[in-house]
PDB file of C-alpha atoms and ligand atoms in Angstrom:
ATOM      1  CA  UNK A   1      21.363   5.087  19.208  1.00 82.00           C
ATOM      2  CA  UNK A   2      20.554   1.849  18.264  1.00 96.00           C
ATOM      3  CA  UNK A   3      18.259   1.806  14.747  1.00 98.00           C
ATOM      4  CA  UNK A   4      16.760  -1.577  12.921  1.00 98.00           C
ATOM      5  CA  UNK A   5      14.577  -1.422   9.934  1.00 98.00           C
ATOM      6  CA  UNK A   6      12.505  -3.861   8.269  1.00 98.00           C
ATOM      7  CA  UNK A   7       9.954  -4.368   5.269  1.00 98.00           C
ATOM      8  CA  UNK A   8       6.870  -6.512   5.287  1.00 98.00           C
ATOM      9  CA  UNK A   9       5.024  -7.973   2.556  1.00 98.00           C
ATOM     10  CA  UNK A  10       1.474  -9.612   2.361  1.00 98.00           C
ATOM     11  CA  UNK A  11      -1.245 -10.144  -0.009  1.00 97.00           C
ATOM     12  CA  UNK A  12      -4.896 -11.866  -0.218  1.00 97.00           C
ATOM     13  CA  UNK A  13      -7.233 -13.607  -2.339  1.00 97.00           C
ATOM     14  CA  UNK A  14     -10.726 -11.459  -2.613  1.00 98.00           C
ATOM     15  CA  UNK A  15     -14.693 -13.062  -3.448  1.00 97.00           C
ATOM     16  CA  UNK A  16     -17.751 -12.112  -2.814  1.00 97.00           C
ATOM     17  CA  UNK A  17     -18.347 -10.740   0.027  1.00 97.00           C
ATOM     18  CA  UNK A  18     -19.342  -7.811   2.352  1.00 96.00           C
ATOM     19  CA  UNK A  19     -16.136  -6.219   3.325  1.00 97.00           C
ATOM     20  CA  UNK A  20     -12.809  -6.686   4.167  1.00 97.00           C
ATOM     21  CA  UNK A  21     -10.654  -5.985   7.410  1.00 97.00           C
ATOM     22  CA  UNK A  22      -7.339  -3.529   6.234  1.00 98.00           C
ATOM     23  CA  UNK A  23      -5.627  -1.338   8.803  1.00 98.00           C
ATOM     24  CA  UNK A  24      -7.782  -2.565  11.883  1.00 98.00           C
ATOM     25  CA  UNK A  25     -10.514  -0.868  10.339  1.00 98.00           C
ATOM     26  CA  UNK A  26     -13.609  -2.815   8.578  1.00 97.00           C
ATOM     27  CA  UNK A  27     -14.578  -1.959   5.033  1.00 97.00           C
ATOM     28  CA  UNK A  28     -18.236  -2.926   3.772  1.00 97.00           C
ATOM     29  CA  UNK A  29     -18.117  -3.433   0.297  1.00 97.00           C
ATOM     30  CA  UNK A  30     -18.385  -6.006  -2.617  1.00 97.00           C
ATOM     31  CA  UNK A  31     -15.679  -8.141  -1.486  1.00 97.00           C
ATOM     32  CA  UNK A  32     -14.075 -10.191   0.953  1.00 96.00           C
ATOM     33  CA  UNK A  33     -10.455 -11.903   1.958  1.00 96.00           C
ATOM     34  CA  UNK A  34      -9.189 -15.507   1.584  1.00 95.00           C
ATOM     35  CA  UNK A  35      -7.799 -15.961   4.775  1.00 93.00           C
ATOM     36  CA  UNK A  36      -7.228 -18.094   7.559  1.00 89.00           C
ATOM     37  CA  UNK A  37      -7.676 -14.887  10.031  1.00 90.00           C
ATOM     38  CA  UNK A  38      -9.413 -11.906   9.439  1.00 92.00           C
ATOM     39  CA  UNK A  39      -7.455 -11.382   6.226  1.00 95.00           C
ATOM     40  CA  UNK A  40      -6.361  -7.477   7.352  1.00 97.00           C
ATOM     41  CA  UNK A  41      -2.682  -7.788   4.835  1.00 98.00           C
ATOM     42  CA  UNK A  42      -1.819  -4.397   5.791  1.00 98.00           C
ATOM     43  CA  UNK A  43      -1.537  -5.563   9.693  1.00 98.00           C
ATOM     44  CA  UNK A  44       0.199  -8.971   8.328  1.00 97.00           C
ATOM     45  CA  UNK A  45       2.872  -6.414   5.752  1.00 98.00           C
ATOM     46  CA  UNK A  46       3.307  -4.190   9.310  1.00 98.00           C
ATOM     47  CA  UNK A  47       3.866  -7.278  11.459  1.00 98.00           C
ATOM     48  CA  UNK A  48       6.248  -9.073   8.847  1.00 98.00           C
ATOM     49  CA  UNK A  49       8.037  -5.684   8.970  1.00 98.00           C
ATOM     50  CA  UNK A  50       8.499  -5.371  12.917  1.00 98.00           C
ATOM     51  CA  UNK A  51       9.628  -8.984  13.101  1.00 98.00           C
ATOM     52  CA  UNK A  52      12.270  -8.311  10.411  1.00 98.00           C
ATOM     53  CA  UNK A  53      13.339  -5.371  12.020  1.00 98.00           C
ATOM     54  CA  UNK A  54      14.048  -7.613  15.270  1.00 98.00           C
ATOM     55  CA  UNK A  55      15.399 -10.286  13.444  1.00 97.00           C
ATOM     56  CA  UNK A  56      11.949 -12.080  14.801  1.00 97.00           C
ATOM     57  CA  UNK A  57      10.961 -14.748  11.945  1.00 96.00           C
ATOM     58  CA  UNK A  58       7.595 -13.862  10.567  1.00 96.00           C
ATOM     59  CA  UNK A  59       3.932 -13.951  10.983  1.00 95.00           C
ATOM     60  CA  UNK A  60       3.627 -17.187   9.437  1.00 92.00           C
ATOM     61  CA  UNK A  61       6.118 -19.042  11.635  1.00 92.00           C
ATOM     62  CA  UNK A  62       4.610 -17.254  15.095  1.00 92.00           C
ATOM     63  CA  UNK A  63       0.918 -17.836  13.931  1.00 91.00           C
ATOM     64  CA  UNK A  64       0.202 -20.689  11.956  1.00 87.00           C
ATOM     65  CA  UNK A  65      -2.738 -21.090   9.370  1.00 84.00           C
ATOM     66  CA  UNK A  66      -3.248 -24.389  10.018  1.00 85.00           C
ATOM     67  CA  UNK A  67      -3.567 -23.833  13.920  1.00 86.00           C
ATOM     68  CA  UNK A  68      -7.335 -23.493  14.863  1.00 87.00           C
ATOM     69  CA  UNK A  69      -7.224 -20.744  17.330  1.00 87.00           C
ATOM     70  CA  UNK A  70      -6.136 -18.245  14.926  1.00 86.00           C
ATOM     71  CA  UNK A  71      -8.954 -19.202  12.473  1.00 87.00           C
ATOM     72  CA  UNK A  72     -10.918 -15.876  11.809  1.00 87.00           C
ATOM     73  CA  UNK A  73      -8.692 -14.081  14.515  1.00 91.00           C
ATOM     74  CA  UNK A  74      -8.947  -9.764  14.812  1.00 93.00           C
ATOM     75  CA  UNK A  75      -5.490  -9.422  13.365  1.00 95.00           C
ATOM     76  CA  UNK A  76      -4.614  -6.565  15.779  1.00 96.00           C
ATOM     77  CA  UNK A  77      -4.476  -9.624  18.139  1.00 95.00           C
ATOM     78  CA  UNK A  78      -1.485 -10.551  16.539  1.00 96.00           C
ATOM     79  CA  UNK A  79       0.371  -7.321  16.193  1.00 98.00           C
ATOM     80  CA  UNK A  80      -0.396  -6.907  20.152  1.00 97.00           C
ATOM     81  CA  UNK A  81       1.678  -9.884  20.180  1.00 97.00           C
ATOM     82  CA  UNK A  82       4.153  -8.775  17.881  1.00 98.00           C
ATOM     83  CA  UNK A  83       4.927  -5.564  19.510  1.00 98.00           C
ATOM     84  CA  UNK A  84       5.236  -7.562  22.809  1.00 98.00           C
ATOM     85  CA  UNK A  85       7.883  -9.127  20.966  1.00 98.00           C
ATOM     86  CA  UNK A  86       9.320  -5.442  19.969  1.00 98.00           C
ATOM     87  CA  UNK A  87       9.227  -4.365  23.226  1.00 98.00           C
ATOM     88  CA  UNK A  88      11.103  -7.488  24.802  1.00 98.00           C
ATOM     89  CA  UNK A  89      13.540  -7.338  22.113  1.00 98.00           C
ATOM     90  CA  UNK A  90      14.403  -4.148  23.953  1.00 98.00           C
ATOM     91  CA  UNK A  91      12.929  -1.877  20.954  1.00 98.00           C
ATOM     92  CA  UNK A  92      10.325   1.011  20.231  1.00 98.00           C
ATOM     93  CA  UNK A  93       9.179   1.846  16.909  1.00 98.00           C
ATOM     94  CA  UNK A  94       9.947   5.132  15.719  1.00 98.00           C
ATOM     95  CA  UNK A  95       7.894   5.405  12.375  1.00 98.00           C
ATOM     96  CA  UNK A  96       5.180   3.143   9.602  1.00 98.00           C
ATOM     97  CA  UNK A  97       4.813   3.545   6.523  1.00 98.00           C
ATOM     98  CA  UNK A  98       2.187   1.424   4.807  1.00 98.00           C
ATOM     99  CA  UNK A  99       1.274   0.746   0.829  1.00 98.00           C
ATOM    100  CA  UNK A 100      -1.678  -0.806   0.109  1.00 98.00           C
ATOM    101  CA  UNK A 101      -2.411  -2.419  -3.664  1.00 98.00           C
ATOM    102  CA  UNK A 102      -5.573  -2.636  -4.483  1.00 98.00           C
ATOM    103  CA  UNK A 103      -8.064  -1.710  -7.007  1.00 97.00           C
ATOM    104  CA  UNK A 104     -10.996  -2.566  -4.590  1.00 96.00           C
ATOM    105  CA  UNK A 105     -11.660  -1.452  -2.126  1.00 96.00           C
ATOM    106  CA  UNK A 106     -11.311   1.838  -2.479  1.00 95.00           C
ATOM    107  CA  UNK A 107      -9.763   2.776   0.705  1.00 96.00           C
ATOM    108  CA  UNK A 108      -9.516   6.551   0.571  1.00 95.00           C
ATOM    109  CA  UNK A 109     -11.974   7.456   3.378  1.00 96.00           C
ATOM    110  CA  UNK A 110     -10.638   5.084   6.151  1.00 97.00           C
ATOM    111  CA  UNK A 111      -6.715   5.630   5.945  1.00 97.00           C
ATOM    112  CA  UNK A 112      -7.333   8.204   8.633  1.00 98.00           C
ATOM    113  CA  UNK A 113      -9.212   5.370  10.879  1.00 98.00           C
ATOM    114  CA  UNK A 114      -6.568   2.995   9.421  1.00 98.00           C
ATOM    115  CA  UNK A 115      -3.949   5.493  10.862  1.00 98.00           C
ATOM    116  CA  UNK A 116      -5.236   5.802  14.179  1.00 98.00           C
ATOM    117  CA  UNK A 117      -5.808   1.974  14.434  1.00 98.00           C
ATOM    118  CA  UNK A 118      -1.997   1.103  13.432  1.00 98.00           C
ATOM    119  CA  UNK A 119      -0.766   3.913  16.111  1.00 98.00           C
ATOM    120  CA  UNK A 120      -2.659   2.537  18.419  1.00 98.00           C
ATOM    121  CA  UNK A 121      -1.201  -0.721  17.997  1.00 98.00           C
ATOM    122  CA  UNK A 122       2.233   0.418  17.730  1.00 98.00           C
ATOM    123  CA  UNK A 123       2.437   2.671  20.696  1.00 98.00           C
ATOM    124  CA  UNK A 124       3.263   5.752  18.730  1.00 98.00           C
ATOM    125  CA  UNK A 125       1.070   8.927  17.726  1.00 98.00           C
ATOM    126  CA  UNK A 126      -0.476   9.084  14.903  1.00 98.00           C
ATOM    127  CA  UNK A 127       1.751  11.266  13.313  1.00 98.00           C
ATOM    128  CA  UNK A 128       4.507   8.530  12.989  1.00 98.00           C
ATOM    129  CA  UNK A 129       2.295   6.526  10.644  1.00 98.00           C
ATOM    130  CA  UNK A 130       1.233   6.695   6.999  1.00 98.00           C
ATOM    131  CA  UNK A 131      -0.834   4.693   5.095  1.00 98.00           C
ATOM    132  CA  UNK A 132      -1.370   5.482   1.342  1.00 97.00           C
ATOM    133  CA  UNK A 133      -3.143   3.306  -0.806  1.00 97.00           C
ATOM    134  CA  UNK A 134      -2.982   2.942  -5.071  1.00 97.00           C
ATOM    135  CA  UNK A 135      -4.538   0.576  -7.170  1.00 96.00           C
ATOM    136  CA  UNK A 136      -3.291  -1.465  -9.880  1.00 95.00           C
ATOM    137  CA  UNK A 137      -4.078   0.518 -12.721  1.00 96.00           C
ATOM    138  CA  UNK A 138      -6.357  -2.491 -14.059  1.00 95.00           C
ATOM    139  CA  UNK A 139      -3.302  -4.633 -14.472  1.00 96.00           C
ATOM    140  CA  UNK A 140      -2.722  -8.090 -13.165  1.00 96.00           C
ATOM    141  CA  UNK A 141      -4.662 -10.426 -10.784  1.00 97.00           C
ATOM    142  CA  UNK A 142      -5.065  -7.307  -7.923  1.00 97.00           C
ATOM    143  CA  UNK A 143      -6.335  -4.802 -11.426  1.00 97.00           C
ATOM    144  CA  UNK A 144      -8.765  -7.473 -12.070  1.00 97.00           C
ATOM    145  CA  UNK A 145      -9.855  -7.175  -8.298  1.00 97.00           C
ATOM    146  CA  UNK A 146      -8.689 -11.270  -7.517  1.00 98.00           C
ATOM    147  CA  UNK A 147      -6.566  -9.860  -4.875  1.00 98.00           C
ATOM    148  CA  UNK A 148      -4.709  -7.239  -2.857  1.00 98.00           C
ATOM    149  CA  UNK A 149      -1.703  -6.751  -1.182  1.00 98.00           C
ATOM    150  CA  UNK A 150       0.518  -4.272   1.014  1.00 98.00           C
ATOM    151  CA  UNK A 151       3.874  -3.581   2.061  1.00 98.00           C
ATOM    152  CA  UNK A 152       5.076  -1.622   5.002  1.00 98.00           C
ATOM    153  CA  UNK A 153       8.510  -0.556   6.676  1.00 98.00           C
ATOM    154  CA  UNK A 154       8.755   0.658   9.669  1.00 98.00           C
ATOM    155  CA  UNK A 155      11.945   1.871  12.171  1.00 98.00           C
ATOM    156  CA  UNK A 156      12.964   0.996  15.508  1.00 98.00           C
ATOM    157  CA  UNK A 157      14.966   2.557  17.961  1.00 98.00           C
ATOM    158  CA  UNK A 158      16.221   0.822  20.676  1.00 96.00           C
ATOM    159  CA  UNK A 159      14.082   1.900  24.094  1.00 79.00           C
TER     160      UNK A 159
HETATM  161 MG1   MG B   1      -1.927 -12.374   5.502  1.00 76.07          MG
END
């Protein structure tokens, strides 16, 4: 059986706001992302994560932030994308598992939404994908609420 893994990594700038895109799912509160699209890292960290599985480059390479049409795009856009990549690549993903960093939002009562989003996306139940969350303890730019970030790794099998 043919196995790849890879790890993703993103992270945002937060202001002001009214909520914040993370897992495909939105989030009213205080804050929102610096970003170019929607902002949603923990689609970015699972889409960095596929493409280094595949040997695939990354997000930034595929989808520019300096090319207009993916100003303010639904990042799940670009993971449909990505796993059209997966999938052509001759691959199926097995298993995600997600960190988010944050000390706000708290995320606690959408990781199940967030779940079911990223399974979606992936073409996998829901079972094959985790998404915990932890914040920062108060320490550093993301404790002091200037930013998040998330990682995620995921496994492929070859289809
Ligand atoms: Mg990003």
């Amino acid at each position: 059986m043919k196995l790849r893994i890879g790890h993703g990594y993103d992270t945002h700038r937060l202001e002001a706001g009214e909520g914040v895109h993370l897992g495909g799912v939105f989030i009213p509160c205080a804050y929102r992302v610096i970003a170019h699209s929607d902002g949603d890292a923990i689609i970015h960290a699972l889409c960095d994560a596929l493409l280094g599985a595949i040997a695939g480059g990354d997000i930034g390479k595929l989808f520019p932030d300096s090319d207009p049409q993916f100003k303010g795009i639904d990042s799940r856009k670009l993971l449909e994308e990505v796993m059209r990549r997966v999938r052509a690549a001759g691959y199926a993903v097995v298993n995600a598992d997600v960190s988010l960093i944050a000390q706000a939002p708290r995320v606690s009562a959408h990781t199940e939404a967030m779940r079911e989003q990223l399974a979606a996306g992936l073409g996998v139940d829901v079972g094959c994908v985790n998404v915990k969350a932890t914040t920062n303890e108060g320490m550093d730019a993301i404790g002091h609420k200037q930013g998040l970030a998330a990682h995620a790794v995921v496994l492929l099998q070859g289809a």
